[in-house]
PDB file of C-alpha atoms in Angstrom:
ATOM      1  CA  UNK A  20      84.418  26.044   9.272  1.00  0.00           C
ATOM      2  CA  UNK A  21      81.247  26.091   6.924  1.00  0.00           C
ATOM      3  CA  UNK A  22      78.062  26.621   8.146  1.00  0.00           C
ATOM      4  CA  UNK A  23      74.718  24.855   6.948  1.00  0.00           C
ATOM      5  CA  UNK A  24      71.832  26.743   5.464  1.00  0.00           C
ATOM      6  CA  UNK A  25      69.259  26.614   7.588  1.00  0.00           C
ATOM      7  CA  UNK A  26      66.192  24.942   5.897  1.00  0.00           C
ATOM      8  CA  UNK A  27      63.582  27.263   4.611  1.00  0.00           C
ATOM      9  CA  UNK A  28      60.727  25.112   5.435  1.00  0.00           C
ATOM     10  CA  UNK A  29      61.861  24.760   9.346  1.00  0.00           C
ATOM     11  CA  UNK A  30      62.370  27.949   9.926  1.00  0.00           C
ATOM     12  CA  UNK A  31      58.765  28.902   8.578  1.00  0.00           C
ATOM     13  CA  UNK A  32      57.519  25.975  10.564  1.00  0.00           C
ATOM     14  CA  UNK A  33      59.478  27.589  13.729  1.00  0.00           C
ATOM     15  CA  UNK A  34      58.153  31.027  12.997  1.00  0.00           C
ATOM     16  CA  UNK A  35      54.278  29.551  12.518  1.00  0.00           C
ATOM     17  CA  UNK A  36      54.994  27.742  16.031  1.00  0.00           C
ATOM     18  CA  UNK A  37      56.268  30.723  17.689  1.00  0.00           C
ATOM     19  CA  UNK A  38      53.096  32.804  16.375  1.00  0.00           C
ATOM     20  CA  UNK A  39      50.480  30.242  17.313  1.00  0.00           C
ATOM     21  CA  UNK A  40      51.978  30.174  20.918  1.00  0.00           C
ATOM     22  CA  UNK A  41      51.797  33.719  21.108  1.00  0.00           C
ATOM     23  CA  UNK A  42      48.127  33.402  19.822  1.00  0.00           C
ATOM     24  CA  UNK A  43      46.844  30.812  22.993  1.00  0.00           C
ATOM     25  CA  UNK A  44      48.425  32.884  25.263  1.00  0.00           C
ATOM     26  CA  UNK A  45      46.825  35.643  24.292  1.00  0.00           C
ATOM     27  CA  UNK A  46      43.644  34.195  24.032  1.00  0.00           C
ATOM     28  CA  UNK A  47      44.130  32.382  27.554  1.00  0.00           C
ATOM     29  CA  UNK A  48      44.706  36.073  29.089  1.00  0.00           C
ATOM     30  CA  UNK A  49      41.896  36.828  27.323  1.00  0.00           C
ATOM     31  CA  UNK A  50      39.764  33.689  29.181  1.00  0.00           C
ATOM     32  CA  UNK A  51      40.880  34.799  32.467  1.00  0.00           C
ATOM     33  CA  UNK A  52      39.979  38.561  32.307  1.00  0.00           C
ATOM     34  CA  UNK A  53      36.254  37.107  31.462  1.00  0.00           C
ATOM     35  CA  UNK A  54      36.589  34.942  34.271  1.00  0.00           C
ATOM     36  CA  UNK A  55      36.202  32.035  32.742  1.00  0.00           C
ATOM     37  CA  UNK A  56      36.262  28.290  34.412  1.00  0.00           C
ATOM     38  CA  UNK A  57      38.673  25.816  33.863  1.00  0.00           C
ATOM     39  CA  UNK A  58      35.655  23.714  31.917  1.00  0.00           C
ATOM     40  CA  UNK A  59      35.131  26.555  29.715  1.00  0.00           C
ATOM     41  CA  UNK A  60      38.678  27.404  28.998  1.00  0.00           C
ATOM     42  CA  UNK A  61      39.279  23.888  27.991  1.00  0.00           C
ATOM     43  CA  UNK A  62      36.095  24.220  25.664  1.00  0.00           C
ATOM     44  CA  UNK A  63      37.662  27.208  24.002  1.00  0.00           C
ATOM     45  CA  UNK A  64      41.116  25.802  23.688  1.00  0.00           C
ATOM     46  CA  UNK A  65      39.605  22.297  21.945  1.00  0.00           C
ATOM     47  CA  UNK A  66      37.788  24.825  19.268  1.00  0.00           C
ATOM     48  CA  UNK A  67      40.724  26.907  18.786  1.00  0.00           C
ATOM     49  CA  UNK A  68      42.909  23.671  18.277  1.00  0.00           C
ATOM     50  CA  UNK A  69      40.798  22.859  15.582  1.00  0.00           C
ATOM     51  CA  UNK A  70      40.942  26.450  13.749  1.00  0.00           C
ATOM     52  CA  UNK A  71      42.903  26.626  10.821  1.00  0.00           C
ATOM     53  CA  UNK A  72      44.228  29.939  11.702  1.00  0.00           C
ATOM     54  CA  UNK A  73      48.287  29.833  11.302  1.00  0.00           C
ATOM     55  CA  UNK A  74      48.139  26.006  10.984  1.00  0.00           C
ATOM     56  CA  UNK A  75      50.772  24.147   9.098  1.00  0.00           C
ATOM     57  CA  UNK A  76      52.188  27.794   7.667  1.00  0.00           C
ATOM     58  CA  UNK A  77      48.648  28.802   5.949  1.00  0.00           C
ATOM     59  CA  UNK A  78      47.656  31.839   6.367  1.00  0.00           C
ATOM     60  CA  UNK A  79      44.094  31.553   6.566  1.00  0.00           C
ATOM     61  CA  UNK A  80      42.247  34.310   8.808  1.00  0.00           C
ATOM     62  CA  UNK A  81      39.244  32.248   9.326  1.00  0.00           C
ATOM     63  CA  UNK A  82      38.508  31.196  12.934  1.00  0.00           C
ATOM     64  CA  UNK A  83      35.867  29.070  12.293  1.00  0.00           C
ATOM     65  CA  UNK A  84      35.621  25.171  13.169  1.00  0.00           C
ATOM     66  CA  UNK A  85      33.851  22.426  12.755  1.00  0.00           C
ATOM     67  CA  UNK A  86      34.665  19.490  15.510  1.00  0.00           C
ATOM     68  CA  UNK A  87      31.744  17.155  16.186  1.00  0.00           C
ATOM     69  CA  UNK A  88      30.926  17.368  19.960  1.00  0.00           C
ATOM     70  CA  UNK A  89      32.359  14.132  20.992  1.00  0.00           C
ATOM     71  CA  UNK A  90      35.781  15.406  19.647  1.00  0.00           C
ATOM     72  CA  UNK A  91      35.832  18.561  21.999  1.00  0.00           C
ATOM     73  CA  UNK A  92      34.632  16.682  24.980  1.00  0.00           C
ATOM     74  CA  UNK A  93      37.456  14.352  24.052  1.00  0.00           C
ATOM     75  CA  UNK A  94      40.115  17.152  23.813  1.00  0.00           C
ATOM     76  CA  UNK A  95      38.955  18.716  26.754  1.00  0.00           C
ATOM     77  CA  UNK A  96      38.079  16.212  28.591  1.00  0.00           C
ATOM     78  CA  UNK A  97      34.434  17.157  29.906  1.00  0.00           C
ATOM     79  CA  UNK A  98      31.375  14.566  28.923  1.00  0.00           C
ATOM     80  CA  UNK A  99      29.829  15.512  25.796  1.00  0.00           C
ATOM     81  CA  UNK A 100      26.395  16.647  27.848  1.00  0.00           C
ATOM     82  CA  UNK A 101      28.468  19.398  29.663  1.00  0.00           C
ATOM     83  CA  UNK A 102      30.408  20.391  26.221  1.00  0.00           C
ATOM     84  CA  UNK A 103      26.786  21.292  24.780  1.00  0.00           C
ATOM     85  CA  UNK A 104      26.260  23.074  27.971  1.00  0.00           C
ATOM     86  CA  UNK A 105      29.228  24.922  28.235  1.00  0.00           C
ATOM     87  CA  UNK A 106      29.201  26.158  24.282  1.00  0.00           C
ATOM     88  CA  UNK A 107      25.400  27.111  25.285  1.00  0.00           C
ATOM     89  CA  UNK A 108      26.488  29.442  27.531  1.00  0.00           C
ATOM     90  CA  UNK A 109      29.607  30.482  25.529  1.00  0.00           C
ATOM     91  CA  UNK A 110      26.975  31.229  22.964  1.00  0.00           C
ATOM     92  CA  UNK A 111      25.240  33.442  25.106  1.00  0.00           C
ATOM     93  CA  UNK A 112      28.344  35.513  26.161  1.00  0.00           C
ATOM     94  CA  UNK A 113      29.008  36.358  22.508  1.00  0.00           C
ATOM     95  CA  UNK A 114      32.389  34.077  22.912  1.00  0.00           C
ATOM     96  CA  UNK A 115      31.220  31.538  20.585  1.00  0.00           C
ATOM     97  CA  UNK A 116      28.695  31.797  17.089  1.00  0.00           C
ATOM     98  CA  UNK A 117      27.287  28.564  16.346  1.00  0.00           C
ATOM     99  CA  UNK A 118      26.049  28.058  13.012  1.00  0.00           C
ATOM    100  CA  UNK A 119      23.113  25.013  13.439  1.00  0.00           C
ATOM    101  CA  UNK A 120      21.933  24.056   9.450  1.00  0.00           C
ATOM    102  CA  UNK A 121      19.611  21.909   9.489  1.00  0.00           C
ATOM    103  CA  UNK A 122      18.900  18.861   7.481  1.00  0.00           C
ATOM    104  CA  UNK A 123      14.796  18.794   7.744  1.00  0.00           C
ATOM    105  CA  UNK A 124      13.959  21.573   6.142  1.00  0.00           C
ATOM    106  CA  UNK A 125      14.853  21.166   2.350  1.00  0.00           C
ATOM    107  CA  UNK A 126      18.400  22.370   2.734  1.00  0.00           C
ATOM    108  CA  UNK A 127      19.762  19.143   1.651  1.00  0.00           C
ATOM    109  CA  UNK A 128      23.127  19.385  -0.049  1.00  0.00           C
ATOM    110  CA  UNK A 129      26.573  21.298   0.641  1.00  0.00           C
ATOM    111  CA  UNK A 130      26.502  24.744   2.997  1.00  0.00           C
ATOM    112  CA  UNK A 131      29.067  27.204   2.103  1.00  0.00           C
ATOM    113  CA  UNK A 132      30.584  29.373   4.540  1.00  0.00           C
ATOM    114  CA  UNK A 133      33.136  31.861   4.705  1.00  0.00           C
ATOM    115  CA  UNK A 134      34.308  29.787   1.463  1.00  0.00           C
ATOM    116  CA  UNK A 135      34.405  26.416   2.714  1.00  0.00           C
ATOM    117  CA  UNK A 136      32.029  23.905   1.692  1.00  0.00           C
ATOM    118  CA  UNK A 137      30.311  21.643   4.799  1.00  0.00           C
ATOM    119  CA  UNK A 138      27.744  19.281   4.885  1.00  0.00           C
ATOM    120  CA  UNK A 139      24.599  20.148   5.913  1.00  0.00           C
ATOM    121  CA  UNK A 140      23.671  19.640   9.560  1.00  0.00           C
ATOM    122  CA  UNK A 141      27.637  20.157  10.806  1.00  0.00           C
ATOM    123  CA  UNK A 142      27.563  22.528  13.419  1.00  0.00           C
ATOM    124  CA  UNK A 143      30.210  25.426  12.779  1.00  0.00           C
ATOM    125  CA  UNK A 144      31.703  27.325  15.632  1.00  0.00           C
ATOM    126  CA  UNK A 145      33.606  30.503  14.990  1.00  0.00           C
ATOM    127  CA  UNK A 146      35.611  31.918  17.632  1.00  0.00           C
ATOM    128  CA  UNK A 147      34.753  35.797  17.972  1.00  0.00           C
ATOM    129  CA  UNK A 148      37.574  36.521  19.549  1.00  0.00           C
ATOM    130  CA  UNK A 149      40.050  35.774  16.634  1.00  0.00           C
ATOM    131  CA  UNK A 150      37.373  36.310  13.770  1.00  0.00           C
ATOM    132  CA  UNK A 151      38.123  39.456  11.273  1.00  0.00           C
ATOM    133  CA  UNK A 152      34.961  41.433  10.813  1.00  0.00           C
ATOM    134  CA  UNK A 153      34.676  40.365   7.181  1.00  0.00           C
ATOM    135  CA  UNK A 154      34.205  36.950   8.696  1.00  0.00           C
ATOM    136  CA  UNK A 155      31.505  38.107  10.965  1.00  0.00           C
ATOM    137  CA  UNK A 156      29.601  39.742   8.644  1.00  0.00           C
ATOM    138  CA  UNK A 157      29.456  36.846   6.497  1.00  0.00           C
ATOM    139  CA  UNK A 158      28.032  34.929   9.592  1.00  0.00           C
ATOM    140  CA  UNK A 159      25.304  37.586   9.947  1.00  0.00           C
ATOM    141  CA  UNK A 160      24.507  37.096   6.346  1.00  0.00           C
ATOM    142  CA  UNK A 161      23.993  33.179   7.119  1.00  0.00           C
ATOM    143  CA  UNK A 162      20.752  34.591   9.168  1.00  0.00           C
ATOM    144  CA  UNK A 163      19.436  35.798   6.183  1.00  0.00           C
ATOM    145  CA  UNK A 164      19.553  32.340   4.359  1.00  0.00           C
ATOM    146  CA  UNK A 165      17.563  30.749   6.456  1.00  0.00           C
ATOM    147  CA  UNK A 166      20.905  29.588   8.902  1.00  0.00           C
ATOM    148  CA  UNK A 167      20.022  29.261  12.475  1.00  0.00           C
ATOM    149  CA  UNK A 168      23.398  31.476  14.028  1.00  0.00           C
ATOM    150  CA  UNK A 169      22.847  31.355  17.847  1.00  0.00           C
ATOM    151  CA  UNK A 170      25.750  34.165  19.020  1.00  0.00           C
ATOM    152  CA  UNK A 171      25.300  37.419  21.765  1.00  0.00           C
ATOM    153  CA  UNK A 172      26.371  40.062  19.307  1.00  0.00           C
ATOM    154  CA  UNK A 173      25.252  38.839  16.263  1.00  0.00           C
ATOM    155  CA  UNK A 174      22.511  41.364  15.472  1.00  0.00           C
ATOM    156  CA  UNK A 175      24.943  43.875  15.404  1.00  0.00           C
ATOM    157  CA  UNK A 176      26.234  42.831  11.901  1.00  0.00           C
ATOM    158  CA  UNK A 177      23.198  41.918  10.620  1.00  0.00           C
ATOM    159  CA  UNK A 178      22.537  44.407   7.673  1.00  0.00           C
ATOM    160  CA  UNK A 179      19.691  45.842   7.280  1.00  0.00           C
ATOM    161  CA  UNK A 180      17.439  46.405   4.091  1.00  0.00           C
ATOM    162  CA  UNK A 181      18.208  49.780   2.315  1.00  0.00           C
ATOM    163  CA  UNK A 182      14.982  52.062   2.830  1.00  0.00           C
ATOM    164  CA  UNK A 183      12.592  51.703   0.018  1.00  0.00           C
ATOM    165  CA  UNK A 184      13.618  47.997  -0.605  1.00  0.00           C
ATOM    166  CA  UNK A 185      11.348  45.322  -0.635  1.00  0.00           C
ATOM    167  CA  UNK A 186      10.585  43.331   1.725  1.00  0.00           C
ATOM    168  CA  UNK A 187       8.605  39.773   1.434  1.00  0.00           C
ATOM    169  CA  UNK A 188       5.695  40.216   3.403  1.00  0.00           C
ATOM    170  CA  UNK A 189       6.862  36.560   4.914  1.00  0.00           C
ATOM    171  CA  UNK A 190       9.750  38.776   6.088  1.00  0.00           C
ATOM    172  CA  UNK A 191       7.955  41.552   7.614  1.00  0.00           C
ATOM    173  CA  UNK A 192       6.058  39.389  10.000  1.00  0.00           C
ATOM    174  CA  UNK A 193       9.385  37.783  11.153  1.00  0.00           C
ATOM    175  CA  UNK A 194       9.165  34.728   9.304  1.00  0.00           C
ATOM    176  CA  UNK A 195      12.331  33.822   6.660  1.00  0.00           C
ATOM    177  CA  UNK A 196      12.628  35.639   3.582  1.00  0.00           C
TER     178      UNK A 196
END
């Protein structure tokens, strides 16, 4: 009796699937140590659906998203109203950084981040708890192109000028570089 190969491609997509599992349950332990409420939860789950990290075989380390509102409060079945609500205060917990570009002020055109190329007034979510630290720093360095990033935890990877650099004096009074 012969036995068939087993196809390369299944058993990478079987392996991806078994890894990705292991990922949401980890992160779901992770959502009840905070204490997190079923609302929230669901929240996090809809933006980690959407993260490209381990999708389709890829391994892409990124855990940053870019779902438009009405698609989370779809997926996790909240109104959109409370969605903005509950990624407010995800924000604020340093769950969540939310990267708001805006369109008004002369930014017009395409808004690279972490290598991907977005439109311009997109928010992009990354999800702290699975981004490297490369990837955070590279959000802090958003802040520093005139990027709103609204995030607890943020200013710690926020570089600061070397001593003896110049600063604008636009810069020193608080304003953007």
């Amino acid at each position: 009796m012969t036995t068939k190969p087993r196809n390369e491609v299944a058993v990478k997509a079987a392996r991806t699937a078994s890894c990705r599992k292991r990922q949401l349950k980890d992160f779901l332990r992770h959502c009840d140590r905070k204490g997190y409420t079923a609302p929230e939860r669901q929240v996090m789950t809809a933006l980690w659906v959407h993260t490209p990290n381990g999708q389709n075989g890829a391994a892409d380390p990124s855990a940053m998203c870019w779902p438009k509102v009405g698609t989370i409060a779809a997926l996790s079945g909240v109104t959109e109203r409370s969605v903005t609500r509950i990624l407010s205060a995800l924000s604020d917990a340093g769950e969540v950084w939310i990267a708001r570009p805006s369109r008004t002020r002369g930014l017009a055109g395409r808004l690279q981040i972490g290598g991907k190329d977005l439109d311009r007034g997109v928010n992009v979510y990354v999800l702290v708890y699975f981004a490297p630290e490369s990837e955070l720093r590279a959000w802090a360095a958003l802040v520093s192109k005139g990027i709103r990033v609204e995030g607890a935890g943020l200013a710690k990877y926020v570089e600061t000028p070397a001593k003896g650099a110049e600063v604008s004096p636009r810069a020193a009074a608080g304003g953007q570089p």
